[in-house]
């Protein structure tokens, strides 16, 4: 009888501690701002790409 009571008490304690855990709320990701560029006569837009060492190279007019 004592073993059943101790197992039941342990189960109640574990269930109680699990019900008191909270959730983690992460901050929202920052919004990426897109720059609108007007087309230029006789020029070509080179889109952005990942350069060496995983660095983002933005687009540009050539």
PDB file of N, CA and C in Angstrom:
ATOM      1  N   UNK A   1       0.816  -1.186   0.000  1.00  0.00           N
ATOM      2  CA  UNK A   1       0.000   0.000   0.000  1.00  0.00           C
ATOM      3  C   UNK A   1       0.871   1.267   0.000  1.00  0.00           C
ATOM      4  N   UNK A   2       1.947   1.201   0.752  1.00  0.00           N
ATOM      5  CA  UNK A   2       2.826   2.366   0.827  1.00  0.00           C
ATOM      6  C   UNK A   2       3.503   2.643  -0.526  1.00  0.00           C
ATOM      7  N   UNK A   3       3.850   1.578  -1.248  1.00  0.00           N
ATOM      8  CA  UNK A   3       4.490   1.736  -2.548  1.00  0.00           C
ATOM      9  C   UNK A   3       3.520   2.362  -3.560  1.00  0.00           C
ATOM     10  N   UNK A   4       2.279   1.966  -3.538  1.00  0.00           N
ATOM     11  CA  UNK A   4       1.272   2.527  -4.444  1.00  0.00           C
ATOM     12  C   UNK A   4       1.076   4.009  -4.146  1.00  0.00           C
ATOM     13  N   UNK A   5       1.034   4.368  -2.876  1.00  0.00           N
ATOM     14  CA  UNK A   5       0.848   5.764  -2.488  1.00  0.00           C
ATOM     15  C   UNK A   5       2.037   6.617  -2.933  1.00  0.00           C
ATOM     16  N   UNK A   6       3.246   6.109  -2.756  1.00  0.00           N
ATOM     17  CA  UNK A   6       4.419   6.889  -3.168  1.00  0.00           C
ATOM     18  C   UNK A   6       4.480   7.025  -4.696  1.00  0.00           C
ATOM     19  N   UNK A   7       4.113   5.990  -5.439  1.00  0.00           N
ATOM     20  CA  UNK A   7       4.082   6.086  -6.904  1.00  0.00           C
ATOM     21  C   UNK A   7       3.005   7.063  -7.356  1.00  0.00           C
ATOM     22  N   UNK A   8       1.862   7.042  -6.708  1.00  0.00           N
ATOM     23  CA  UNK A   8       0.783   7.971  -7.042  1.00  0.00           C
ATOM     24  C   UNK A   8       1.196   9.407  -6.732  1.00  0.00           C
ATOM     25  N   UNK A   9       1.860   9.627  -5.597  1.00  0.00           N
ATOM     26  CA  UNK A   9       2.324  10.974  -5.241  1.00  0.00           C
ATOM     27  C   UNK A   9       3.369  11.455  -6.242  1.00  0.00           C
ATOM     28  N   UNK A  10       4.267  10.587  -6.657  1.00  0.00           N
ATOM     29  CA  UNK A  10       5.277  10.950  -7.647  1.00  0.00           C
ATOM     30  C   UNK A  10       4.614  11.313  -8.977  1.00  0.00           C
ATOM     31  N   UNK A  11       3.617  10.551  -9.371  1.00  0.00           N
ATOM     32  CA  UNK A  11       2.900  10.838 -10.612  1.00  0.00           C
ATOM     33  C   UNK A  11       2.175  12.177 -10.550  1.00  0.00           C
ATOM     34  N   UNK A  12       1.564  12.488  -9.410  1.00  0.00           N
ATOM     35  CA  UNK A  12       0.875  13.768  -9.246  1.00  0.00           C
ATOM     36  C   UNK A  12       1.882  14.923  -9.288  1.00  0.00           C
ATOM     37  N   UNK A  13       3.034  14.759  -8.661  1.00  0.00           N
ATOM     38  CA  UNK A  13       4.053  15.805  -8.682  1.00  0.00           C
ATOM     39  C   UNK A  13       4.593  16.035 -10.095  1.00  0.00           C
ATOM     40  N   UNK A  14       4.834  14.972 -10.840  1.00  0.00           N
ATOM     41  CA  UNK A  14       5.325  15.122 -12.207  1.00  0.00           C
ATOM     42  C   UNK A  14       4.278  15.775 -13.106  1.00  0.00           C
ATOM     43  N   UNK A  15       3.023  15.383 -12.960  1.00  0.00           N
ATOM     44  CA  UNK A  15       1.960  15.988 -13.766  1.00  0.00           C
ATOM     45  C   UNK A  15       1.777  17.455 -13.404  1.00  0.00           C
ATOM     46  N   UNK A  16       1.883  17.768 -12.131  1.00  0.00           N
ATOM     47  CA  UNK A  16       1.753  19.165 -11.695  1.00  0.00           C
ATOM     48  C   UNK A  16       2.885  20.035 -12.205  1.00  0.00           C
ATOM     49  N   UNK A  17       4.102  19.518 -12.187  1.00  0.00           N
ATOM     50  CA  UNK A  17       5.229  20.313 -12.670  1.00  0.00           C
ATOM     51  C   UNK A  17       5.168  20.477 -14.190  1.00  0.00           C
ATOM     52  N   UNK A  18       4.674  19.468 -14.889  1.00  0.00           N
ATOM     53  CA  UNK A  18       4.544  19.580 -16.347  1.00  0.00           C
ATOM     54  C   UNK A  18       3.469  20.583 -16.725  1.00  0.00           C
ATOM     55  N   UNK A  19       2.422  20.693 -15.911  1.00  0.00           N
ATOM     56  CA  UNK A  19       1.346  21.630 -16.236  1.00  0.00           C
ATOM     57  C   UNK A  19       1.737  23.073 -15.929  1.00  0.00           C
ATOM     58  N   UNK A  20       2.771  23.300 -15.138  1.00  0.00           N
ATOM     59  CA  UNK A  20       3.194  24.651 -14.778  1.00  0.00           C
ATOM     60  C   UNK A  20       4.262  25.208 -15.723  1.00  0.00           C
ATOM     61  N   UNK A  21       4.710  24.412 -16.674  1.00  0.00           N
ATOM     62  CA  UNK A  21       5.733  24.910 -17.586  1.00  0.00           C
ATOM     63  C   UNK A  21       5.117  25.919 -18.535  1.00  0.00           C
ATOM     64  N   UNK A  22       5.896  26.913 -18.904  1.00  0.00           N
ATOM     65  CA  UNK A  22       5.405  27.955 -19.804  1.00  0.00           C
ATOM     66  C   UNK A  22       5.897  27.742 -21.215  1.00  0.00           C
ATOM     67  N   UNK A  23       5.445  28.585 -22.118  1.00  0.00           N
ATOM     68  CA  UNK A  23       5.907  28.497 -23.502  1.00  0.00           C
ATOM     69  C   UNK A  23       6.859  29.661 -23.764  1.00  0.00           C
ATOM     70  N   UNK A  24       7.733  29.471 -24.719  1.00  0.00           N
ATOM     71  CA  UNK A  24       8.706  30.499 -25.074  1.00  0.00           C
ATOM     72  C   UNK A  24       8.179  31.240 -26.293  1.00  0.00           C
ATOM     73  N   UNK A  25       8.106  32.553 -26.192  1.00  0.00           N
ATOM     74  CA  UNK A  25       7.626  33.372 -27.299  1.00  0.00           C
ATOM     75  C   UNK A  25       8.809  34.137 -27.868  1.00  0.00           C
ATOM     76  N   UNK A  26       9.078  33.929 -29.151  1.00  0.00           N
ATOM     77  CA  UNK A  26      10.198  34.597 -29.806  1.00  0.00           C
ATOM     78  C   UNK A  26       9.697  35.868 -30.478  1.00  0.00           C
ATOM     79  N   UNK A  27      10.560  36.863 -30.563  1.00  0.00           N
ATOM     80  CA  UNK A  27      10.210  38.120 -31.217  1.00  0.00           C
ATOM     81  C   UNK A  27      10.053  37.882 -32.719  1.00  0.00           C
ATOM     82  N   UNK A  28       9.173  38.630 -33.371  1.00  0.00           N
ATOM     83  CA  UNK A  28       9.006  38.448 -34.812  1.00  0.00           C
ATOM     84  C   UNK A  28      10.257  38.865 -35.575  1.00  0.00           C
ATOM     85  N   UNK A  29      10.453  38.253 -36.732  1.00  0.00           N
ATOM     86  CA  UNK A  29      11.613  38.580 -37.559  1.00  0.00           C
ATOM     87  C   UNK A  29      11.448  39.976 -38.143  1.00  0.00           C
ATOM     88  N   UNK A  30      12.542  40.698 -38.318  1.00  0.00           N
ATOM     89  CA  UNK A  30      12.443  42.038 -38.913  1.00  0.00           C
ATOM     90  C   UNK A  30      11.986  41.954 -40.366  1.00  0.00           C
ATOM     91  N   UNK A  31      11.230  42.958 -40.777  1.00  0.00           N
ATOM     92  CA  UNK A  31      10.703  42.992 -42.140  1.00  0.00           C
ATOM     93  C   UNK A  31      11.791  43.492 -43.090  1.00  0.00           C
ATOM     94  N   UNK A  32      11.989  42.776 -44.172  1.00  0.00           N
ATOM     95  CA  UNK A  32      12.989  43.179 -45.163  1.00  0.00           C
ATOM     96  C   UNK A  32      12.410  44.299 -46.018  1.00  0.00           C
ATOM     97  N   UNK A  33      13.128  45.376 -46.152  1.00  0.00           N
ATOM     98  CA  UNK A  33      12.678  46.493 -46.970  1.00  0.00           C
ATOM     99  C   UNK A  33      13.229  46.328 -48.381  1.00  0.00           C
ATOM    100  N   UNK A  34      12.338  46.437 -49.350  1.00  0.00           N
ATOM    101  CA  UNK A  34      12.730  46.273 -50.746  1.00  0.00           C
ATOM    102  C   UNK A  34      12.807  47.648 -51.387  1.00  0.00           C
ATOM    103  N   UNK A  35      13.932  47.922 -52.006  1.00  0.00           N
ATOM    104  CA  UNK A  35      14.129  49.204 -52.666  1.00  0.00           C
ATOM    105  C   UNK A  35      13.682  49.078 -54.117  1.00  0.00           C
ATOM    106  N   UNK A  36      12.770  49.942 -54.531  1.00  0.00           N
ATOM    107  CA  UNK A  36      12.287  49.928 -55.908  1.00  0.00           C
ATOM    108  C   UNK A  36      13.183  50.841 -56.729  1.00  0.00           C
ATOM    109  N   UNK A  37      13.720  50.292 -57.830  1.00  0.00           N
ATOM    110  CA  UNK A  37      14.643  51.037 -58.669  1.00  0.00           C
ATOM    111  C   UNK A  37      14.015  51.205 -60.046  1.00  0.00           C
ATOM    112  N   UNK A  38      14.044  52.425 -60.560  1.00  0.00           N
ATOM    113  CA  UNK A  38      13.516  52.695 -61.898  1.00  0.00           C
ATOM    114  C   UNK A  38      14.487  52.165 -62.948  1.00  0.00           C
ATOM    115  N   UNK A  39      13.971  51.569 -64.031  1.00  0.00           N
ATOM    116  CA  UNK A  39      14.869  51.095 -65.083  1.00  0.00           C
ATOM    117  C   UNK A  39      15.582  52.252 -65.781  1.00  0.00           C
ATOM    118  N   UNK A  40      16.829  52.026 -66.151  1.00  0.00           N
ATOM    119  CA  UNK A  40      17.648  53.039 -66.816  1.00  0.00           C
ATOM    120  C   UNK A  40      17.837  52.616 -68.267  1.00  0.00           C
ATOM    121  N   UNK A  41      17.749  53.563 -69.172  1.00  0.00           N
ATOM    122  CA  UNK A  41      17.887  53.265 -70.592  1.00  0.00           C
ATOM    123  C   UNK A  41      19.287  52.733 -70.913  1.00  0.00           C
ATOM    124  N   UNK A  42      19.348  51.636 -71.703  1.00  0.00           N
ATOM    125  CA  UNK A  42      20.585  51.012 -72.180  1.00  0.00           C
ATOM    126  C   UNK A  42      21.433  50.447 -71.040  1.00  0.00           C
ATOM    127  N   UNK A  43      20.808  50.050 -69.960  1.00  0.00           N
ATOM    128  CA  UNK A  43      21.551  49.418 -68.871  1.00  0.00           C
ATOM    129  C   UNK A  43      20.863  48.114 -68.509  1.00  0.00           C
ATOM    130  N   UNK A  44      21.578  47.238 -67.802  1.00  0.00           N
ATOM    131  CA  UNK A  44      21.059  45.923 -67.433  1.00  0.00           C
ATOM    132  C   UNK A  44      21.133  45.779 -65.915  1.00  0.00           C
ATOM    133  N   UNK A  45      20.039  45.273 -65.325  1.00  0.00           N
ATOM    134  CA  UNK A  45      20.013  45.039 -63.880  1.00  0.00           C
ATOM    135  C   UNK A  45      20.645  43.690 -63.572  1.00  0.00           C
ATOM    136  N   UNK A  46      21.647  43.684 -62.702  1.00  0.00           N
ATOM    137  CA  UNK A  46      22.292  42.451 -62.250  1.00  0.00           C
ATOM    138  C   UNK A  46      21.684  42.118 -60.888  1.00  0.00           C
ATOM    139  N   UNK A  47      20.962  40.994 -60.774  1.00  0.00           N
ATOM    140  CA  UNK A  47      20.296  40.681 -59.503  1.00  0.00           C
ATOM    141  C   UNK A  47      21.299  40.334 -58.409  1.00  0.00           C
ATOM    142  N   UNK A  48      20.838  40.444 -57.165  1.00  0.00           N
ATOM    143  CA  UNK A  48      21.681  40.108 -56.020  1.00  0.00           C
ATOM    144  C   UNK A  48      21.996  38.621 -55.980  1.00  0.00           C
ATOM    145  N   UNK A  49      23.057  38.273 -55.291  1.00  0.00           N
ATOM    146  CA  UNK A  49      23.472  36.879 -55.187  1.00  0.00           C
ATOM    147  C   UNK A  49      24.322  36.692 -53.936  1.00  0.00           C
ATOM    148  N   UNK A  50      24.498  35.431 -53.551  1.00  0.00           N
ATOM    149  CA  UNK A  50      25.355  35.109 -52.419  1.00  0.00           C
ATOM    150  C   UNK A  50      26.794  35.063 -52.905  1.00  0.00           C
ATOM    151  N   UNK A  51      27.646  35.878 -52.323  1.00  0.00           N
ATOM    152  CA  UNK A  51      29.049  35.934 -52.708  1.00  0.00           C
ATOM    153  C   UNK A  51      29.894  34.995 -51.875  1.00  0.00           C
ATOM    154  N   UNK A  52      31.219  35.174 -51.936  1.00  0.00           N
ATOM    155  CA  UNK A  52      32.109  34.335 -51.132  1.00  0.00           C
ATOM    156  C   UNK A  52      31.871  34.543 -49.636  1.00  0.00           C
ATOM    157  N   UNK A  53      32.099  33.515 -48.880  1.00  0.00           N
ATOM    158  CA  UNK A  53      31.931  33.532 -47.415  1.00  0.00           C
ATOM    159  C   UNK A  53      30.491  33.830 -47.011  1.00  0.00           C
ATOM    160  N   UNK A  54      29.527  33.427 -47.858  1.00  0.00           N
ATOM    161  CA  UNK A  54      28.099  33.546 -47.572  1.00  0.00           C
ATOM    162  C   UNK A  54      27.678  34.971 -47.251  1.00  0.00           C
ATOM    163  N   UNK A  55      28.169  35.939 -48.030  1.00  0.00           N
ATOM    164  CA  UNK A  55      27.817  37.347 -47.877  1.00  0.00           C
ATOM    165  C   UNK A  55      26.900  37.727 -49.025  1.00  0.00           C
ATOM    166  N   UNK A  56      25.763  38.398 -48.704  1.00  0.00           N
ATOM    167  CA  UNK A  56      24.815  38.793 -49.725  1.00  0.00           C
ATOM    168  C   UNK A  56      25.324  40.022 -50.467  1.00  0.00           C
ATOM    169  N   UNK A  57      25.385  39.933 -51.794  1.00  0.00           N
ATOM    170  CA  UNK A  57      25.787  41.035 -52.648  1.00  0.00           C
ATOM    171  C   UNK A  57      24.508  41.549 -53.301  1.00  0.00           C
ATOM    172  N   UNK A  58      24.150  42.801 -53.029  1.00  0.00           N
ATOM    173  CA  UNK A  58      22.925  43.365 -53.573  1.00  0.00           C
ATOM    174  C   UNK A  58      22.996  43.584 -55.082  1.00  0.00           C
ATOM    175  N   UNK A  59      21.821  43.727 -55.698  1.00  0.00           N
ATOM    176  CA  UNK A  59      21.771  43.948 -57.128  1.00  0.00           C
ATOM    177  C   UNK A  59      22.251  45.343 -57.499  1.00  0.00           C
ATOM    178  N   UNK A  60      22.625  45.512 -58.762  1.00  0.00           N
ATOM    179  CA  UNK A  60      23.124  46.806 -59.221  1.00  0.00           C
ATOM    180  C   UNK A  60      22.924  46.919 -60.726  1.00  0.00           C
ATOM    181  N   UNK A  61      22.967  48.146 -61.221  1.00  0.00           N
ATOM    182  CA  UNK A  61      22.860  48.392 -62.662  1.00  0.00           C
ATOM    183  C   UNK A  61      24.244  48.308 -63.301  1.00  0.00           C
ATOM    184  N   UNK A  62      24.336  47.642 -64.449  1.00  0.00           N
ATOM    185  CA  UNK A  62      25.606  47.559 -65.173  1.00  0.00           C
ATOM    186  C   UNK A  62      25.404  48.180 -66.542  1.00  0.00           C
TER     187      UNK A  62
END
